Amino acid sequence: MKVGFLQFQPMLKDVETNIDKISRLVEEAKPFDLIVIPELANSGYVFVEKDELAKVSEEIPTGYFVEKLNELAKQKNGYIVCGVCEKSENRYFNSSVLVGPEGFIAKYRKVHLFDREKLFFEPGDGPFKLYNIRGMNLGILICWDWIFPEATRSLALKGMDVLAHSTNLVLSFCQTAMITRSIENQIFTITSNRIGIETNGEHSLHFKGHSQVTTPDAKRLVQASTDKEELHIVEIDISEARNKWLSDRNHIFKDRRPEMYNTLMEKQEF
Ligand code: ACM
């Protein structure tokens, strides 16, 4: 299975430039089964006012940007997971779409919002669901979802082989943590991060790149730079994600003790 990511710098509030750049870079890519593109790749990230989202967001799957992604997936005969600023009536979601040669397949709405995203987006309803892509069980999360191991675990317990993780990372912990997500669930993860400094009025963020693919045995098959646009495709063997035995007597899922984890299912007050 050939999987990878596009790391690039989206332009704030410029959907046309963003899809043109994505199309150009992906068109030039070697053949792939799956490519992951960063969070909010149509719109950029640093919003100051909610009104700004109206111009750059779109209904999924009928919007302009997703239509163009469909064309690209068809042209490349591969699957694409990409972050999209979604409009649904007068609500906005930080979403990802999965598209393929057959067209639009699914969307995922970010469950755990980060920082000022809470000012603009509704918390998403997921779902934590798998999609079978050429024999690979694919799960989708977005950026800050990474810090909740329950999110990755929910997908892994359903049989996820590969996690498609579109991000706009500004902290530097995630890329290390994804190695742990890979080990503890025996899965591959593809984190596609953006780069660049984006400024809007008084707000400015520096996105840290370092997109990567991690393996069940704790390796990075590739890691991009912190500041360059890069596209990488690597070969993975999904059978490595199907074996959940870590010793003769330790199966990471059979050995779980859910009866000890009640606290995880309770809503605590903090
Ligand atoms: C993030 O969730 N964009 C950090």
CSV table of C-alpha atoms and ligand atoms in Angstrom, one decimal:
chain,number,residue,atom,x,y,z
A,1,MET,CA,0.0,0.0,0.0
A,2,LYS,CA,1.4,3.4,-1.0
A,3,VAL,CA,0.5,6.1,1.5
A,4,GLY,CA,1.8,9.6,2.3
A,5,PHE,CA,1.1,13.2,2.9
A,6,LEU,CA,1.3,16.6,1.4
A,7,GLN,CA,2.8,19.3,3.6
A,8,PHE,CA,2.2,22.8,2.4
A,9,GLN,CA,1.3,26.3,3.4
A,10,PRO,CA,-2.4,27.2,2.7
A,11,MET,CA,-3.2,30.9,2.1
A,12,LEU,CA,-5.6,32.3,4.5
A,13,LYS,CA,-9.1,32.9,3.0
A,14,ASP,CA,-8.0,32.0,-0.5
A,15,VAL,CA,-9.7,28.8,-1.5
A,16,GLU,CA,-8.8,29.0,-5.2
A,17,THR,CA,-5.1,29.4,-4.6
A,18,ASN,CA,-5.2,26.6,-2.1
A,19,ILE,CA,-6.9,24.1,-4.4
A,20,ASP,CA,-4.7,25.1,-7.3
A,21,LYS,CA,-1.6,24.5,-5.3
A,22,ILE,CA,-2.9,21.2,-3.9
A,23,SER,CA,-3.8,20.0,-7.4
A,24,ARG,CA,-0.5,21.0,-8.9
A,25,LEU,CA,1.5,19.3,-6.1
A,26,VAL,CA,-0.6,16.1,-6.0
A,27,GLU,CA,-0.8,15.8,-9.8
A,28,GLU,CA,3.0,15.7,-9.9
A,29,ALA,CA,3.1,12.9,-7.2
A,30,LYS,CA,4.0,9.3,-7.9
A,31,PRO,CA,1.0,6.9,-7.8
A,32,PHE,CA,-0.5,6.5,-4.4
A,33,ASP,CA,-3.3,4.6,-2.7
A,34,LEU,CA,-3.8,7.3,0.0
A,35,ILE,CA,-2.6,10.8,0.5
A,36,VAL,CA,-3.4,13.0,3.6
A,37,ILE,CA,-3.6,16.8,3.3
A,38,PRO,CA,-3.6,19.2,6.3
A,39,GLU,CA,-6.5,20.5,8.4
A,40,LEU,CA,-8.5,23.4,7.0
A,41,ALA,CA,-6.5,23.2,3.7
A,42,ASN,CA,-9.2,25.2,1.8
A,43,SER,CA,-9.3,28.1,4.2
A,44,GLY,CA,-6.3,28.6,6.3
A,45,TYR,CA,-6.5,28.7,10.1
A,46,VAL,CA,-6.1,32.1,11.8
A,47,PHE,CA,-9.6,33.5,11.9
A,48,VAL,CA,-10.4,36.6,13.9
A,49,GLU,CA,-14.1,36.9,13.3
A,50,LYS,CA,-16.7,34.3,12.6
A,51,ASP,CA,-17.9,36.3,9.6
A,52,GLU,CA,-14.7,35.4,7.8
A,53,LEU,CA,-15.7,31.8,7.7
A,54,ALA,CA,-18.8,32.5,5.6
A,55,LYS,CA,-16.6,33.3,2.5
A,56,VAL,CA,-14.3,30.3,2.6
A,57,SER,CA,-16.4,27.5,4.1
A,58,GLU,CA,-18.5,25.2,2.0
A,59,GLU,CA,-21.3,22.6,2.2
A,60,ILE,CA,-19.9,19.1,2.0
A,61,PRO,CA,-20.0,17.3,-0.4
A,62,THR,CA,-21.4,19.8,-2.9
A,63,GLY,CA,-18.9,22.6,-2.5
A,64,TYR,CA,-16.2,23.8,-5.0
A,65,PHE,CA,-13.2,22.6,-3.1
A,66,VAL,CA,-14.4,19.1,-2.5
A,67,GLU,CA,-15.5,18.8,-6.1
A,68,LYS,CA,-12.0,19.7,-7.1
A,69,LEU,CA,-10.6,17.1,-4.7
A,70,ASN,CA,-12.9,14.5,-6.3
A,71,GLU,CA,-11.5,15.3,-9.7
A,72,LEU,CA,-8.0,15.0,-8.4
A,73,ALA,CA,-8.6,11.6,-6.7
A,74,LYS,CA,-10.2,10.4,-10.0
A,75,GLN,CA,-7.3,11.7,-12.1
A,76,LYS,CA,-4.7,10.1,-9.7
A,77,ASN,CA,-6.8,6.9,-9.1
A,78,GLY,CA,-6.0,7.3,-5.4
A,79,TYR,CA,-7.8,8.3,-2.2
A,80,ILE,CA,-7.4,11.7,-0.5
A,81,VAL,CA,-8.2,12.8,3.1
A,82,CYS,CA,-8.2,16.5,3.4
A,83,GLY,CA,-9.2,19.2,5.9
A,84,VAL,CA,-12.1,21.4,4.9
A,85,CYS,CA,-13.8,24.4,6.6
A,86,GLU,CA,-17.4,23.1,6.5
A,87,LYS,CA,-20.6,25.2,6.5
A,88,SER,CA,-23.8,23.6,7.4
A,89,GLU,CA,-26.7,26.1,7.4
A,90,ASN,CA,-25.3,28.7,9.8
A,91,ARG,CA,-23.0,26.4,11.7
A,92,TYR,CA,-19.3,25.8,10.9
A,93,PHE,CA,-17.3,22.6,11.4
A,94,ASN,CA,-13.6,21.8,11.2
A,95,SER,CA,-14.0,18.7,9.0
A,96,SER,CA,-12.1,16.3,6.9
A,97,VAL,CA,-13.3,14.6,3.7
A,98,LEU,CA,-12.4,11.2,2.3
A,99,VAL,CA,-12.7,11.2,-1.5
A,100,GLY,CA,-11.6,8.6,-4.0
A,101,PRO,CA,-11.7,7.7,-7.7
A,102,GLU,CA,-15.4,6.9,-7.2
A,103,GLY,CA,-16.1,10.4,-5.7
A,104,PHE,CA,-17.0,11.6,-2.3
A,105,ILE,CA,-17.0,8.9,0.4
A,106,ALA,CA,-17.3,10.4,3.8
A,107,LYS,CA,-16.7,13.4,6.1
A,108,TYR,CA,-15.4,13.6,9.7
A,109,ARG,CA,-16.1,16.5,11.9
A,110,LYS,CA,-13.4,17.3,14.5
A,111,VAL,CA,-14.5,16.2,17.9
A,112,HIS,CA,-11.9,18.0,20.1
A,113,LEU,CA,-11.5,21.7,19.2
A,114,PHE,CA,-8.3,23.6,20.0
A,115,ASP,CA,-8.0,27.0,21.6
A,116,ARG,CA,-9.7,29.8,19.5
A,117,GLU,CA,-11.4,27.2,17.2
A,118,LYS,CA,-14.0,27.1,20.0
A,119,LEU,CA,-14.9,30.7,19.0
A,120,PHE,CA,-15.8,29.7,15.4
A,121,PHE,CA,-16.6,26.0,15.1
A,122,GLU,CA,-19.2,23.7,16.7
A,123,PRO,CA,-17.6,20.6,18.3
A,124,GLY,CA,-18.0,17.8,15.8
A,125,ASP,CA,-19.9,14.6,16.0
A,126,GLY,CA,-17.2,12.5,14.3
A,127,PRO,CA,-18.0,9.8,13.6
A,128,PHE,CA,-15.2,7.5,14.8
A,129,LYS,CA,-15.7,5.2,11.8
A,130,LEU,CA,-13.6,3.1,9.6
A,131,TYR,CA,-13.5,3.1,5.8
A,132,ASN,CA,-12.2,0.1,3.8
A,133,ILE,CA,-9.9,1.5,1.1
A,134,ARG,CA,-8.3,-1.2,-1.1
A,135,GLY,CA,-8.3,-3.6,1.8
A,136,MET,CA,-6.9,-1.1,4.4
A,137,ASN,CA,-9.1,-0.1,7.4
A,138,LEU,CA,-8.8,3.7,7.5
A,139,GLY,CA,-9.7,5.9,10.4
A,140,ILE,CA,-9.8,9.7,10.4
A,141,LEU,CA,-9.0,12.2,13.1
A,142,ILE,CA,-8.1,15.9,13.0
A,143,CYS,CA,-5.2,17.6,14.8
A,144,TRP,CA,-6.0,18.1,18.5
A,145,ASP,CA,-7.9,14.8,18.6
A,146,TRP,CA,-4.4,13.3,19.0
A,147,ILE,CA,-4.2,14.4,22.7
A,148,PHE,CA,-7.2,12.2,23.6
A,149,PRO,CA,-5.9,8.7,23.3
A,150,GLU,CA,-9.5,7.5,23.6
A,151,ALA,CA,-10.2,8.9,20.1
A,152,THR,CA,-7.4,6.8,18.4
A,153,ARG,CA,-8.3,3.8,20.6
A,154,SER,CA,-12.0,3.9,19.7
A,155,LEU,CA,-10.9,3.6,16.0
A,156,ALA,CA,-8.2,1.0,16.8
A,157,LEU,CA,-10.6,-1.3,18.7
A,158,LYS,CA,-12.8,-1.3,15.5
A,159,GLY,CA,-9.9,-2.7,13.5
A,160,MET,CA,-8.1,0.4,12.2
A,161,ASP,CA,-4.9,-0.2,10.3
A,162,VAL,CA,-4.0,3.3,9.3
A,163,LEU,CA,-5.0,6.7,10.9
A,164,ALA,CA,-5.3,9.7,8.5
A,165,HIS,CA,-4.5,12.7,10.7
A,166,SER,CA,-4.8,16.1,9.1
A,167,THR,CA,-3.3,18.8,11.3
A,168,ASN,CA,-2.4,22.5,11.8
A,169,LEU,CA,0.1,21.9,14.6
A,170,VAL,CA,1.5,24.8,16.6
A,171,LEU,CA,2.8,22.8,19.6
A,172,SER,CA,5.6,20.4,19.1
A,173,PHE,CA,4.4,17.4,21.2
A,174,CYS,CA,2.2,15.6,18.6
A,175,GLN,CA,4.8,14.1,16.4
A,176,THR,CA,6.4,12.3,19.4
A,177,ALA,CA,3.0,11.3,20.8
A,178,MET,CA,1.9,9.7,17.5
A,179,ILE,CA,4.8,7.2,17.9
A,180,THR,CA,3.1,6.1,21.1
A,181,ARG,CA,-0.4,6.0,19.4
A,182,SER,CA,1.2,3.7,16.8
A,183,ILE,CA,2.8,1.4,19.4
A,184,GLU,CA,-0.1,1.2,21.8
A,185,ASN,CA,-2.6,0.4,19.0
A,186,GLN,CA,-0.2,-1.3,16.6
A,187,ILE,CA,-1.3,0.9,13.8
A,188,PHE,CA,0.3,3.2,11.1
A,189,THR,CA,-0.4,6.9,11.5
A,190,ILE,CA,-0.1,9.6,8.8
A,191,THR,CA,0.1,13.1,10.3
A,192,SER,CA,-0.1,15.8,7.6
A,193,ASN,CA,0.8,19.2,9.0
A,194,ARG,CA,1.0,22.6,7.5
A,195,ILE,CA,3.9,25.0,7.5
A,196,GLY,CA,4.3,28.8,7.6
A,197,ILE,CA,3.5,31.8,9.8
A,198,GLU,CA,-0.1,33.0,9.4
A,199,THR,CA,-1.1,36.4,10.6
A,200,ASN,CA,-4.5,38.0,10.7
A,201,GLY,CA,-4.7,41.3,12.6
A,202,GLU,CA,-3.2,40.8,16.0
A,203,HIS,CA,-3.3,37.0,15.8
A,204,SER,CA,-0.3,35.1,14.4
A,205,LEU,CA,0.6,31.4,14.5
A,206,HIS,CA,3.6,29.5,13.4
A,207,PHE,CA,2.8,26.0,12.1
A,208,LYS,CA,5.6,23.5,12.7
A,209,GLY,CA,5.6,21.0,9.7
A,210,HIS,CA,7.3,17.7,10.5
A,211,SER,CA,4.6,15.7,8.8
A,212,GLN,CA,5.3,12.0,9.2
A,213,VAL,CA,4.3,8.4,8.8
A,214,THR,CA,4.7,6.2,11.9
A,215,THR,CA,4.7,2.4,12.1
A,216,PRO,CA,3.5,-0.2,14.7
A,217,ASP,CA,7.1,-0.8,15.6
A,218,ALA,CA,7.7,2.8,16.5
A,219,LYS,CA,9.5,4.0,13.4
A,220,ARG,CA,9.1,7.0,11.3
A,221,LEU,CA,9.1,5.9,7.7
A,222,VAL,CA,9.5,9.6,6.7
A,223,GLN,CA,9.4,12.9,8.4
A,224,ALA,CA,9.3,16.2,6.5
A,225,SER,CA,11.1,19.5,7.4
A,226,THR,CA,9.7,22.1,9.6
A,227,ASP,CA,9.3,24.7,6.9
A,228,LYS,CA,9.2,23.3,3.4
A,229,GLU,CA,6.4,22.2,1.1
A,230,GLU,CA,6.9,18.5,0.7
A,231,LEU,CA,5.0,15.5,-0.6
A,232,HIS,CA,6.1,12.0,0.4
A,233,ILE,CA,4.7,8.6,-0.5
A,234,VAL,CA,6.0,5.5,1.3
A,235,GLU,CA,5.2,1.8,1.1
A,236,ILE,CA,3.5,0.2,4.1
A,237,ASP,CA,2.5,-3.4,4.8
A,238,ILE,CA,-0.8,-3.3,6.6
A,239,SER,CA,-0.4,-6.9,7.8
A,240,GLU,CA,2.0,-5.3,10.4
A,241,ALA,CA,-1.1,-3.6,11.9
A,242,ARG,CA,-3.1,-6.8,12.0
A,243,ASN,CA,-0.9,-8.6,14.5
A,244,LYS,CA,-1.8,-7.3,18.0
A,245,TRP,CA,0.5,-9.8,19.9
A,246,LEU,CA,3.5,-8.0,21.5
A,247,SER,CA,4.8,-11.1,23.3
A,248,ASP,CA,3.7,-14.8,23.4
A,249,ARG,CA,1.2,-13.9,26.1
A,250,ASN,CA,0.4,-10.2,25.4
A,251,HIS,CA,-2.3,-9.3,23.0
A,252,ILE,CA,-2.8,-5.5,23.3
A,253,PHE,CA,-6.6,-5.7,22.9
A,254,LYS,CA,-7.4,-9.1,24.5
A,255,ASP,CA,-5.5,-8.0,27.6
A,256,ARG,CA,-7.5,-4.9,28.1
A,257,ARG,CA,-9.5,-4.7,31.4
A,258,PRO,CA,-12.5,-2.5,30.5
A,259,GLU,CA,-14.1,-3.4,33.8
A,260,MET,CA,-11.3,-1.4,35.4
A,261,TYR,CA,-11.8,1.7,33.2
A,262,ASN,CA,-15.2,2.9,34.4
A,263,THR,CA,-13.8,6.3,35.1
A,264,LEU,CA,-13.2,6.8,31.4
A,265,MET,CA,-16.9,6.5,30.7
A,266,GLU,CA,-18.0,9.0,33.4
A,267,LYS,CA,-18.3,12.7,32.9
A,268,GLN,CA,-16.2,14.4,35.5
A,269,GLU,CA,-16.4,18.0,36.7
A,270,PHE,CA,-13.1,20.0,36.4
B,1,ACM,C1,-5.1,22.0,16.3
B,1,ACM,O1,-5.9,21.2,16.7
B,1,ACM,N1,-5.1,22.6,15.2
B,1,ACM,C2,-3.9,22.3,17.2
